[in-house]
PDB file of C-alpha atoms in Angstrom:
ATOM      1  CA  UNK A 135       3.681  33.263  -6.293  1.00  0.00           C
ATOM      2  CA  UNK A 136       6.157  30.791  -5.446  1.00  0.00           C
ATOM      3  CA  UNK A 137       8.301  33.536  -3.241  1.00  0.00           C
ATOM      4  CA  UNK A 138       5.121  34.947  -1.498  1.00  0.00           C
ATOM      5  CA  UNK A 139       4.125  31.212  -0.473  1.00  0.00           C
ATOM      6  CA  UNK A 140       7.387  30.664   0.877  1.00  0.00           C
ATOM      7  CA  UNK A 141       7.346  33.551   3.213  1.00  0.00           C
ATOM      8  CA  UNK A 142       3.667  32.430   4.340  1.00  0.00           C
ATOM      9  CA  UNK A 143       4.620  29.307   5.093  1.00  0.00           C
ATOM     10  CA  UNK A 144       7.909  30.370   6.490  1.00  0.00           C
ATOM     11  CA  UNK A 145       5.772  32.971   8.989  1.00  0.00           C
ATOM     12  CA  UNK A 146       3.441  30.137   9.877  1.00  0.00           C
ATOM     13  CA  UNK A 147       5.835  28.049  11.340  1.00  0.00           C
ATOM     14  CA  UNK A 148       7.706  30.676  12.945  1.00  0.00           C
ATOM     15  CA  UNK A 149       4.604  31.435  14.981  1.00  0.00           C
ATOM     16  CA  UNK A 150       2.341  28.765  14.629  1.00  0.00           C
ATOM     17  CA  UNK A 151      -0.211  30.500  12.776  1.00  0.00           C
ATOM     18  CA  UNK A 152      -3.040  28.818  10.706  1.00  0.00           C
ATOM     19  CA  UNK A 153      -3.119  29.960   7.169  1.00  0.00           C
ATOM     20  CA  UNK A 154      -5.978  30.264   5.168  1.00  0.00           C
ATOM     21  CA  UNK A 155      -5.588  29.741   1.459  1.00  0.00           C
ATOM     22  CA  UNK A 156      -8.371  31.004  -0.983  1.00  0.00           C
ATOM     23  CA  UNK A 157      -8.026  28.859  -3.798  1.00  0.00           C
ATOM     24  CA  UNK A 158      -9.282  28.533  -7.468  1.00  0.00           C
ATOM     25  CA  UNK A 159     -10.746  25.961  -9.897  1.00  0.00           C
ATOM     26  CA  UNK A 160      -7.532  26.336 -12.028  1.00  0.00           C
ATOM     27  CA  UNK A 161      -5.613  23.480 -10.774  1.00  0.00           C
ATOM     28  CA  UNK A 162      -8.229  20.930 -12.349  1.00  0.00           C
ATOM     29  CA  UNK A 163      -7.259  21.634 -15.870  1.00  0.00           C
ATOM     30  CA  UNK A 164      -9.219  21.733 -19.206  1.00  0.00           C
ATOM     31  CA  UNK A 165     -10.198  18.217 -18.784  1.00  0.00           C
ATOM     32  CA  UNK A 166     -11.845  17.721 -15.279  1.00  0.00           C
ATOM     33  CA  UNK A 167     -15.279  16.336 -14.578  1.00  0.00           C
ATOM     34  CA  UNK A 168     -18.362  18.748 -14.262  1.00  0.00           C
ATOM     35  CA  UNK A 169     -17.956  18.454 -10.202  1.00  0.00           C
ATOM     36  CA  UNK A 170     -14.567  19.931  -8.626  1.00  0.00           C
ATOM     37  CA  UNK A 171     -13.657  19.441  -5.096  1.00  0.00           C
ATOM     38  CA  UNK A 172     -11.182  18.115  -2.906  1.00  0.00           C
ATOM     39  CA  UNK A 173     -10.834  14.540  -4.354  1.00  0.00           C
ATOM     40  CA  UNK A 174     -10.728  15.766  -8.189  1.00  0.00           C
ATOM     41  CA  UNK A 175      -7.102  15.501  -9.456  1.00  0.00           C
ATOM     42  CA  UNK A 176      -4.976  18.469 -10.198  1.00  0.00           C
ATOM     43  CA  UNK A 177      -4.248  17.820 -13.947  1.00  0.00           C
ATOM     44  CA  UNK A 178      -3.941  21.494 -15.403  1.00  0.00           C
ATOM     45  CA  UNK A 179      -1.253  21.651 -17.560  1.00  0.00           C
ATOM     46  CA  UNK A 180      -1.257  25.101 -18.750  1.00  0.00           C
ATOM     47  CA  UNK A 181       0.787  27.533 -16.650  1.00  0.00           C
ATOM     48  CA  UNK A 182      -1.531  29.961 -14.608  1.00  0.00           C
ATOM     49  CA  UNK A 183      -3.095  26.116 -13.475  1.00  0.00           C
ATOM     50  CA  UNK A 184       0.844  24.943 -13.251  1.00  0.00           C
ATOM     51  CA  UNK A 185       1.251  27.691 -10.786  1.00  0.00           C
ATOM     52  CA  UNK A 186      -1.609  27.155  -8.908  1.00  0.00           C
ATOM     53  CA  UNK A 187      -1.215  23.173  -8.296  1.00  0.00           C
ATOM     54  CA  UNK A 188       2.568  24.078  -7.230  1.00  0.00           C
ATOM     55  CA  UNK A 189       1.580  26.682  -4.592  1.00  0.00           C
ATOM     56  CA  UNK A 190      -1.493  23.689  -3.119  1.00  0.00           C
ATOM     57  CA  UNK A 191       1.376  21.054  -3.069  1.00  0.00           C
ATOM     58  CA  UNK A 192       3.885  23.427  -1.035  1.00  0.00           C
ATOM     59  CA  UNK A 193       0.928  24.271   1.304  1.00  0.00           C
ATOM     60  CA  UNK A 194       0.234  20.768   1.614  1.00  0.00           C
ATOM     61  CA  UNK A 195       3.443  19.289   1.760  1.00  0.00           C
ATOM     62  CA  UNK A 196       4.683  22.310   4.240  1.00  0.00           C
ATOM     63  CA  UNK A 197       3.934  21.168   7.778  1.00  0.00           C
ATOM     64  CA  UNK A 198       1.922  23.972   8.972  1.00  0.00           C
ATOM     65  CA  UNK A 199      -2.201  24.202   9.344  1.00  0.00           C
ATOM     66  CA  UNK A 200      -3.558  24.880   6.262  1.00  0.00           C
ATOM     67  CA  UNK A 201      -7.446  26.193   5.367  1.00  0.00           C
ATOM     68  CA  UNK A 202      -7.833  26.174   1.329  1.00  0.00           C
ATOM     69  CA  UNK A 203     -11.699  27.272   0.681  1.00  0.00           C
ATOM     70  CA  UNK A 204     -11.662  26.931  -2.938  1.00  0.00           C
ATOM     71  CA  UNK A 205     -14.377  28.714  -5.240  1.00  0.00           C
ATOM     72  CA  UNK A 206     -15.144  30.051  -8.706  1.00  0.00           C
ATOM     73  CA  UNK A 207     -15.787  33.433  -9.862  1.00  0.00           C
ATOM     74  CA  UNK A 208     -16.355  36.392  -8.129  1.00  0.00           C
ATOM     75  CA  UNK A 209     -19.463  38.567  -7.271  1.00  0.00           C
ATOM     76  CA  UNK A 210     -18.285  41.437  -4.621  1.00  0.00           C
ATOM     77  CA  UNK A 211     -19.694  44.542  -2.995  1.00  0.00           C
ATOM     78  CA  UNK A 212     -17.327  47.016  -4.844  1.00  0.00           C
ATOM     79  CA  UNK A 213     -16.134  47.072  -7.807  1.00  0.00           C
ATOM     80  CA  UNK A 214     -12.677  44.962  -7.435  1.00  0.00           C
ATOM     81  CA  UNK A 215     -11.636  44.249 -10.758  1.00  0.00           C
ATOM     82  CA  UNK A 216     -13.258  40.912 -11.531  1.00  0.00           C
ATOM     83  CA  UNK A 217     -14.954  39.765 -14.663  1.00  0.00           C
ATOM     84  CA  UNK A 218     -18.585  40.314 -13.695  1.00  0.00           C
ATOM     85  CA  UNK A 219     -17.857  44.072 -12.590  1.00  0.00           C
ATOM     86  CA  UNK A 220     -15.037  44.482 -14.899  1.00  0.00           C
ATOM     87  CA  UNK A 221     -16.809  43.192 -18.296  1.00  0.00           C
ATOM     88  CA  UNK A 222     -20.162  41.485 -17.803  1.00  0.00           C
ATOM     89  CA  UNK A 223     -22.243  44.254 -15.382  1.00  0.00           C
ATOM     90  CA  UNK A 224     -21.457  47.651 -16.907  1.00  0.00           C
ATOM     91  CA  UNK A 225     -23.509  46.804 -20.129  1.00  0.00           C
ATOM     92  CA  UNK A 226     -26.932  46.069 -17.672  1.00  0.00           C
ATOM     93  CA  UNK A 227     -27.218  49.717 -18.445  1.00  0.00           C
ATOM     94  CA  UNK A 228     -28.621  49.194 -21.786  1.00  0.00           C
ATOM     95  CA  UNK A 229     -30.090  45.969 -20.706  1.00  0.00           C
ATOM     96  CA  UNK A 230     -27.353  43.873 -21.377  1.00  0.00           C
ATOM     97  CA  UNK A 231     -25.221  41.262 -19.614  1.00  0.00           C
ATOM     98  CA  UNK A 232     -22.107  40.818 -21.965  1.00  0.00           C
ATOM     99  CA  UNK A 233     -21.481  37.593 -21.185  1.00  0.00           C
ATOM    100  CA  UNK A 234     -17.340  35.439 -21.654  1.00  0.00           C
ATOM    101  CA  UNK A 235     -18.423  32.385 -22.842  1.00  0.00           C
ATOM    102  CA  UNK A 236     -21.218  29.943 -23.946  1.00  0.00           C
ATOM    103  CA  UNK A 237     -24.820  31.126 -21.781  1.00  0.00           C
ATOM    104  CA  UNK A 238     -25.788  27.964 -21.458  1.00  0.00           C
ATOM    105  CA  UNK A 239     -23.250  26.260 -19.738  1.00  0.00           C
ATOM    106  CA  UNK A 240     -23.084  26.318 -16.192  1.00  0.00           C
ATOM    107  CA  UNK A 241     -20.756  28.702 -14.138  1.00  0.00           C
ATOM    108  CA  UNK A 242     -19.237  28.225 -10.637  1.00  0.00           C
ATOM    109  CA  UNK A 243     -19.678  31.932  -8.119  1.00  0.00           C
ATOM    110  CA  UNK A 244     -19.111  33.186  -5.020  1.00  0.00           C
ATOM    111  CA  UNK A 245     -20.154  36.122  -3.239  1.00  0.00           C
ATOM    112  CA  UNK A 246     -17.324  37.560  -1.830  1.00  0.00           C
ATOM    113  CA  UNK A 247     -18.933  38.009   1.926  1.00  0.00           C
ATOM    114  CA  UNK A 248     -20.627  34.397   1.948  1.00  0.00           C
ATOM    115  CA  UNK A 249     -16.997  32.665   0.967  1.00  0.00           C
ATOM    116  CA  UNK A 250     -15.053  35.266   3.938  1.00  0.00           C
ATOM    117  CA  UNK A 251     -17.987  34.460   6.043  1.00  0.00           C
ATOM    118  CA  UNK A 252     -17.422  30.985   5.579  1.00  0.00           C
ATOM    119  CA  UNK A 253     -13.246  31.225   5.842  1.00  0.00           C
ATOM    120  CA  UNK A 254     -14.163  32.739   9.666  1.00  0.00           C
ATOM    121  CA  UNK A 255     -16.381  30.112  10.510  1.00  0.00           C
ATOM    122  CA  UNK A 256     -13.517  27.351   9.739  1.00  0.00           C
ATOM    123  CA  UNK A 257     -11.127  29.500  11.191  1.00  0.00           C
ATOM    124  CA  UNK A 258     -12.821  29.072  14.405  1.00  0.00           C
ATOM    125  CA  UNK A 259     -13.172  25.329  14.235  1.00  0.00           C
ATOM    126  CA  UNK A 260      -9.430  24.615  12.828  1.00  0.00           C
ATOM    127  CA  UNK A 261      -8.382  22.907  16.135  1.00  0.00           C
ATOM    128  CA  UNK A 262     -11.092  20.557  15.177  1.00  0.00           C
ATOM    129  CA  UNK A 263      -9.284  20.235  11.357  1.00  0.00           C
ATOM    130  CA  UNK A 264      -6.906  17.947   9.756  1.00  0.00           C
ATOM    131  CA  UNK A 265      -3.426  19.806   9.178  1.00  0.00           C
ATOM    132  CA  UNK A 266      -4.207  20.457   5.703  1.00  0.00           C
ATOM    133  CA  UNK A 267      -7.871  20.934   5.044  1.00  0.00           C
ATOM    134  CA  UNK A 268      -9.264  21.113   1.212  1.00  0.00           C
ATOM    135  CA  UNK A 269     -13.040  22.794   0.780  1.00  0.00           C
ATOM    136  CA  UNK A 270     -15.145  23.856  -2.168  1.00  0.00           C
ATOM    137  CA  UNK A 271     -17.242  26.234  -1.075  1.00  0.00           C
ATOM    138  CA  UNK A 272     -20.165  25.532  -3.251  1.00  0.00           C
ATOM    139  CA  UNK A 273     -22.084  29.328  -3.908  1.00  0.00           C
ATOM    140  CA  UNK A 274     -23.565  29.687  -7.036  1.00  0.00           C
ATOM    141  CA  UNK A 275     -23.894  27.662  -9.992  1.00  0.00           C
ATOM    142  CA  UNK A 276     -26.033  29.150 -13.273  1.00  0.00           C
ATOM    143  CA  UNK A 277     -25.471  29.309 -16.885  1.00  0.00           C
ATOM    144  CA  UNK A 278     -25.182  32.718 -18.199  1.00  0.00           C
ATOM    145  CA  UNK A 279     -28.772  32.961 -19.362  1.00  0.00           C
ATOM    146  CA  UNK A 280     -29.698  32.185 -15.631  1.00  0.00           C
ATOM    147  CA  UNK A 281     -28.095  35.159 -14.888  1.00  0.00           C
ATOM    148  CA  UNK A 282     -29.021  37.247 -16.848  1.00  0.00           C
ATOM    149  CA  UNK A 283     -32.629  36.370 -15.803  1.00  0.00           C
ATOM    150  CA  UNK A 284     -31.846  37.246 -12.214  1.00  0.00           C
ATOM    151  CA  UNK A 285     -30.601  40.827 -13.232  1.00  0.00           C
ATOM    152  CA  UNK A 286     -33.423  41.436 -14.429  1.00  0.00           C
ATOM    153  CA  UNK A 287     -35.160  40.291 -11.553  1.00  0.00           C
ATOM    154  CA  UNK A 288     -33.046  42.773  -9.998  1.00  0.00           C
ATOM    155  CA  UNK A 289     -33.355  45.561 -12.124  1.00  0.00           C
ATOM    156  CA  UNK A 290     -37.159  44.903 -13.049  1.00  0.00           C
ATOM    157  CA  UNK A 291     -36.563  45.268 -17.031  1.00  0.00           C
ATOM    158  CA  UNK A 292     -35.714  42.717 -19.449  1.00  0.00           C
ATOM    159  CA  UNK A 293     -31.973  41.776 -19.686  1.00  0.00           C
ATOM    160  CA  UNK A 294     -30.480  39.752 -22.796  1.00  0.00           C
ATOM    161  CA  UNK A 295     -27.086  38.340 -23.007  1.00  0.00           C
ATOM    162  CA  UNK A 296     -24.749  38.925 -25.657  1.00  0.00           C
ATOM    163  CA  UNK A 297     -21.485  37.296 -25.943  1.00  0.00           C
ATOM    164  CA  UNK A 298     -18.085  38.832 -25.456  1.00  0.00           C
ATOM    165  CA  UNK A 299     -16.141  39.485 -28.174  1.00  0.00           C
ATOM    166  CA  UNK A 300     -12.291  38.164 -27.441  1.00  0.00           C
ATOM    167  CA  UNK A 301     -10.840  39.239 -30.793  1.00  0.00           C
ATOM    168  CA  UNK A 302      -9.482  42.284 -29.233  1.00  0.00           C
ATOM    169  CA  UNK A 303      -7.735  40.267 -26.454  1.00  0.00           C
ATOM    170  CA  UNK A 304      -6.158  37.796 -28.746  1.00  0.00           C
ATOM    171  CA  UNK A 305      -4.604  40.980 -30.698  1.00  0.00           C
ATOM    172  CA  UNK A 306      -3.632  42.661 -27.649  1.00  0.00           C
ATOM    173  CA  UNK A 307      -2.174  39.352 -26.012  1.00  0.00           C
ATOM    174  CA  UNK A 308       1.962  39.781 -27.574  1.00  0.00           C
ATOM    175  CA  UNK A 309       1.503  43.170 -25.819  1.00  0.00           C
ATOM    176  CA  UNK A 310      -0.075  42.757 -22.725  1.00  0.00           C
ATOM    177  CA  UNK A 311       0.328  40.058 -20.476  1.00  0.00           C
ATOM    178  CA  UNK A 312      -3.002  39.922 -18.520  1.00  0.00           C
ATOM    179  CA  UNK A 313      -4.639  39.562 -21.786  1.00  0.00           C
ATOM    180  CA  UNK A 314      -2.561  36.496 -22.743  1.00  0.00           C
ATOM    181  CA  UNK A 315      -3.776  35.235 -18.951  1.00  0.00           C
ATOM    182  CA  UNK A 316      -7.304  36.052 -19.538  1.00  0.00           C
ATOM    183  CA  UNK A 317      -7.209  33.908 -22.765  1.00  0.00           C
ATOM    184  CA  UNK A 318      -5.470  31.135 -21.301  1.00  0.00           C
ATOM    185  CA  UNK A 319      -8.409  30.809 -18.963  1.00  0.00           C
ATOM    186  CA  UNK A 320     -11.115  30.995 -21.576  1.00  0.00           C
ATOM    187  CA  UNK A 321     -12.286  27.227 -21.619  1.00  0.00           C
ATOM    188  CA  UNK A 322     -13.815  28.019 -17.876  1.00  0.00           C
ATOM    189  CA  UNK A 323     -16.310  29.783 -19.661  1.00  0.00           C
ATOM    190  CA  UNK A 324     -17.608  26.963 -21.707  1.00  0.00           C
ATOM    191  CA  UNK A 325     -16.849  23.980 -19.735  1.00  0.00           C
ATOM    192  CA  UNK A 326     -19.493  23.032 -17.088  1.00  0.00           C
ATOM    193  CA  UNK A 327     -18.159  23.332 -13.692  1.00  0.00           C
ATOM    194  CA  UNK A 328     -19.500  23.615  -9.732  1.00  0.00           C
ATOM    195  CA  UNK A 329     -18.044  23.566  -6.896  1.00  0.00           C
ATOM    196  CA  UNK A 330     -18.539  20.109  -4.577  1.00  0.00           C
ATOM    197  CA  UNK A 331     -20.661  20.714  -1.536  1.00  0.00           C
ATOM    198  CA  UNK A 332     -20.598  17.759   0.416  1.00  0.00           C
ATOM    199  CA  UNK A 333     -17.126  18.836   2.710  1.00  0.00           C
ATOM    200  CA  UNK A 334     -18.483  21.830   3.040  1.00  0.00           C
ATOM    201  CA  UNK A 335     -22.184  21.101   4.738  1.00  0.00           C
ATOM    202  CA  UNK A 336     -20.115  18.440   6.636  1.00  0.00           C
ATOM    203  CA  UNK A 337     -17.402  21.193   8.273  1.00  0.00           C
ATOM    204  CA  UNK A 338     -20.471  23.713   7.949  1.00  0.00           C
ATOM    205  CA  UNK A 339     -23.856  22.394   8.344  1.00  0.00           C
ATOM    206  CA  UNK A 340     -25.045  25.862   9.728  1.00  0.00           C
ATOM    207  CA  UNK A 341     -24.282  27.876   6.943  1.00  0.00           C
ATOM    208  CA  UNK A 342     -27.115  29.648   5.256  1.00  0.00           C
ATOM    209  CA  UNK A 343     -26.006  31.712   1.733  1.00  0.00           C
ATOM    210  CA  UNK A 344     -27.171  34.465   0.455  1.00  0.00           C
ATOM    211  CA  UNK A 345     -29.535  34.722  -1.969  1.00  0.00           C
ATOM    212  CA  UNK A 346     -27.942  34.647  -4.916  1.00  0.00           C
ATOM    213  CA  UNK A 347     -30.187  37.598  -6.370  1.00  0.00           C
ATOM    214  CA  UNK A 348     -29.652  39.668  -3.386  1.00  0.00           C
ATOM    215  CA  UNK A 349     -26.058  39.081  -4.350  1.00  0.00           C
ATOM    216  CA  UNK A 350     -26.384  40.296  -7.796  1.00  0.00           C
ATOM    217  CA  UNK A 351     -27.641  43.378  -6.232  1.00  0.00           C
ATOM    218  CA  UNK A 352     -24.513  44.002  -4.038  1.00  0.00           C
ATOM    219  CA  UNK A 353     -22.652  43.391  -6.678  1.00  0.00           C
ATOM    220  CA  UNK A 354     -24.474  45.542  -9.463  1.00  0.00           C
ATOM    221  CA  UNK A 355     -25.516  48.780  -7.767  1.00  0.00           C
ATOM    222  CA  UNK A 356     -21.563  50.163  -7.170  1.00  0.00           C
ATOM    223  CA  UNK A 357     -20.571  49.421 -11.098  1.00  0.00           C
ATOM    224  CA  UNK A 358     -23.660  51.213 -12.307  1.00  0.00           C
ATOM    225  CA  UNK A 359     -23.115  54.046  -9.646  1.00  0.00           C
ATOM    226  CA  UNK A 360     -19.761  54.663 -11.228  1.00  0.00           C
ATOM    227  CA  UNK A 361     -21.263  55.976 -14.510  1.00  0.00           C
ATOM    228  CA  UNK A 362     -19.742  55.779 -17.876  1.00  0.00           C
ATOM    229  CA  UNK A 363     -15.680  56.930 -17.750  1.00  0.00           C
ATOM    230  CA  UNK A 364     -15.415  57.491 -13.986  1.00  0.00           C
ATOM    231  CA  UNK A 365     -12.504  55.572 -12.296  1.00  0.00           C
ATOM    232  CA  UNK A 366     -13.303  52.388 -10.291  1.00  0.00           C
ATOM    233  CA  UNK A 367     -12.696  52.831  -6.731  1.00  0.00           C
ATOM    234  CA  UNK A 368     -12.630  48.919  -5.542  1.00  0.00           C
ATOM    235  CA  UNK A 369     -10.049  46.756  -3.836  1.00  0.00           C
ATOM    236  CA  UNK A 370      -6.406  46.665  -5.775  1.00  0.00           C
ATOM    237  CA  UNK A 371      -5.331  43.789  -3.600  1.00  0.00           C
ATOM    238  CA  UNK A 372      -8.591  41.807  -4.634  1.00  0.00           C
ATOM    239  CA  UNK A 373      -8.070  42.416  -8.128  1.00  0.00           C
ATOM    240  CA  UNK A 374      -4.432  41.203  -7.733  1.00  0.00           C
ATOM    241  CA  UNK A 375      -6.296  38.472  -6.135  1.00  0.00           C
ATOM    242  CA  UNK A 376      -8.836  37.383  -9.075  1.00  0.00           C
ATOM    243  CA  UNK A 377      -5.970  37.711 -11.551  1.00  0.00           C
ATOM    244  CA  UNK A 378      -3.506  35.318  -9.352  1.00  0.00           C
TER     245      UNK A 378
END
């Protein structure tokens, strides 16, 4: 990470481009308020959040024009490799929505084409921007039993949650790296978080989302298309993306 922000920001002031950042909740750390946005401090201390609050302060600290449109999870049109398509969707077959963490605590999502939708839109009003411009894009915000209700809103049958079991992660963890990540990221799932809105309907007063269960549509009908045991399809660098 540190190498790849270097060349960005070495490109951007080679040719004066504007580069637009999508950013996380993981620089906030374990013990941030409910609401995160651009005035919350960047206290993680663990070391995906480490990473994360080094790459903002280069990008801020740079010199170039910077667009960070921070958000929480993912919901996308293909199957990409993040956690709703990867673990939480494929059990909606049987009426299930395996779910990471506590279902009543409330989660921070975006869909994918609202949050690029939104990174165009600021793109075309960055003469207009301060040189380094910090904004939570707000999308979604529901507890886990929430969704699950909207599933089956989409699916028209009853959908319960169950809770993911992460015993298998924590004895996979020595041996696999992205399962030691994945664990050092499990508080998300039980902390209440959302995304500030206020920057954002200030830079974007226009901006109409999606409704959130036409979302969970997109997002559901290409993981239960794949069928049981046939290879996912989606986007390698957006998976690379959601694990960064």
């Amino acid at each position: 990470m540190p190498r790849l922000t270097d060349q960005v920001i070495a490109a951007a002031r080679m040719s004066g481009a504007t580069v637009i950042v999508p950013g996380n909740v993981y620089v906030f750390g374990k013990d941030a308020t409910e609401c995160l946005g651009p005035d919350a401090p960047h206290d993680a201390r663990n070391p995906l959040g480490r990473i994360r609050v080094d790459m903002e302060a280069a990008y801020r600290n740079s010199g170039v024009k910077v667009i960070l449109l921070r958000a929480g999870d993912f919901l996308d049109t293909a199957a990409s490799g993040n956690w709703f398509d990867m673990q939480m969707a494929p059990t909606l077959r049987k009426g299930v929505l395996t779910y990471p963490g506590n279902p009543g605590v409330p989660h921070a999502w975006a869909y994918l084409p609202d949050m690029a939708r939104a990174a165009v839109m600021l793109a075309a009003k960055r003469a207009q921007l301060p040189r380094f411009t910090d904004v939570a894009f707000p999308g979604y915000t529901v507890t886990g039993n929430e969704m699950a209700a909207l599933c089956g809103k989409v699916l028209n049958r009853p959908v319960e949650v169950r809770r993911m079991a992460w015993w298998p992660l924590r004895l996979a963890a020595p041996f696999w790296k992205t399962g030691a990540k994945l664990l050092e990221m499990r508080y998300l799932w039980d902390k209440p978080h959302h995304l500030s809105r206020d920057g954002f309907d200030a830079l974007l007063p226009g901006f109409v989302a999606t409704d959130m269960t036409e979302a969970l549509a997109s997002a559901i009908a290409p993981v239960l298309s794949e069928g049981p045991g046939r290879p996912r399809q989606g986007r390698a660098a957006q998976g690379q993306a959601t694990a960064a």
